[in-house]
Amino acid sequence: MNTVLVGLQWGDEGKGKIVDLLAPKYRHVVRFQGGNNAGHTLVIDGRKIALHLTPSGILSENAICIIGNGVVLDPAVLVEELADLEAWGVDDSRVKISDIAHVILPLHRQLDSSREKKRGDDPIGTTKRGIGPTYEDKIGRRGMRVCDFIDDEKRKTKFINLIESKGLELQDEETRYTLEDLETWAKPLADRIRPMTVDSAEILHKALDKDEGILFEGAQGTFLDIDHGSYPYVTSSNTVAGAACTGAGVGPTAIDSVVGVAKAYLTRVGAGPFPTELHGDTGEEIRTKGGEFGATTGRPRRCGWLDIPLLKKACKLNGVTHLCLTKLDVLTGFDPLPLCVAYENDQPVYEYMPGWKEDIVGIQSWEKLPENCKSYIERIEALAKQPVVLIGTGADRKHQVLRATIFNKTN
Ligand code: IMP
């Protein structure tokens, strides 16, 4: 079984916990887009470790964790993560990097920040990790790929060209990178990641031939997609399930299932349209109860009610086969519970569902959920025309109601 897992909203849907649940069932876990704009906190023996690049499968003992060609890779961030993992006793020899993934350089981070500044009152609200400028160089056919970065000669030539092409735009910056600066930064990183560099598509093709399971781990969410999102307030990669094919190097026929993750309400970090956004106390209450602060940047997330037209569209854009609804417990106590079911003149039209007061944290069976909670889920299923196969009822890994075999068999 080969599965793509994606977010159906604006990121932060709680994908990490579901990846953790699924990863042990697959031999390979692959990141296929984005970079360290993503964030996933793992808890090992009660201690926290934040992963931004390493696929979450790293904690399953036998999983091969691949950073695919579609990812943009900041080598400094990866090397730091590897050091953290090593310190925790996790064997990093299972981490493989595509030789044709593109590399985020200090110049890209600088460009990201300086462009945001130049947008003045209308920033995108990027994570300032250099994601956009790196993808720009990739599409502009002047980027630095991992295979260039680990080759001492090619790397220098690329640096010289990049410094020249970015010089004018960065001329007013306080830090002006020289070849020497960049080389001092790059050399030890290149030496560290060289042994991990592989033709990752080849590894995956062999896995497909042997019928070993592959989990494609998406980052961000559907409406941050460069094509299908709320442009220009988007990230610079395709985040939808189809990107797993181009970003990992497998054909569409390799994919058997698409797990889509949506939160029971909505959040967004950064700028851009958000029709069901709550600006007052209710939004604040959701933010506090849901701990809605960015894992990567710490920024408070904007909060609002679930938007069914968006959810339906996301299911179509991704070809979702398994819909997961996370953080239902955060909605306990809100009564009535508005659900945006349509739009009229661009304004959300709400249906009001009766709320529930019972604590649902940790509930693991459908029967034990309060009636109104079940009705809320059933209404979502009817409107979205998609059964909900996982219901999140709390922060712990075990806090969920599972309703599909994908969660209990070895793929
Ligand atoms: P960038 O990906 O850093 O260029 O940021 C572009 C937009 O995507 C901004 O609104 C970010 O807040 C948002 N974004 C990027 N990565 C994530 C994520 O992992 N979760 C939520 N939002 C994200």
Short mmCIF file of C-alpha atoms in Angstrom, two decimals, residues 2 15-16 60 70 80 86 116 124 144 155 273 319 329 350 355 390 393:
data_model
loop_
_atom_site.label_atom_id
_atom_site.label_comp_id
_atom_site.label_asym_id
_atom_site.label_seq_id
_atom_site.Cartn_x
_atom_site.Cartn_y
_atom_site.Cartn_z
CA ASN A 2 1.36 3.43 -0.96
CA LYS A 15 -0.85 15.86 10.22
CA GLY A 16 2.13 15.02 12.42
CA SER A 60 9.95 3.89 13.54
CA GLY A 70 10.66 18.20 -4.53
CA GLU A 80 21.19 20.35 13.42
CA GLU A 86 21.85 11.40 17.42
CA GLU A 116 8.73 40.64 2.91
CA ILE A 124 2.72 37.33 2.58
CA MET A 144 21.96 24.81 -6.41
CA ARG A 155 29.45 24.51 -5.53
CA PRO A 273 -8.34 35.49 2.79
CA GLY A 319 -8.54 12.77 -4.47
CA ASP A 329 -12.09 18.18 21.69
CA TYR A 350 -23.84 29.18 8.49
CA GLY A 355 -22.83 21.80 20.73
CA LEU A 390 -10.30 9.32 12.17
CA THR A 393 -10.01 13.74 20.64
#
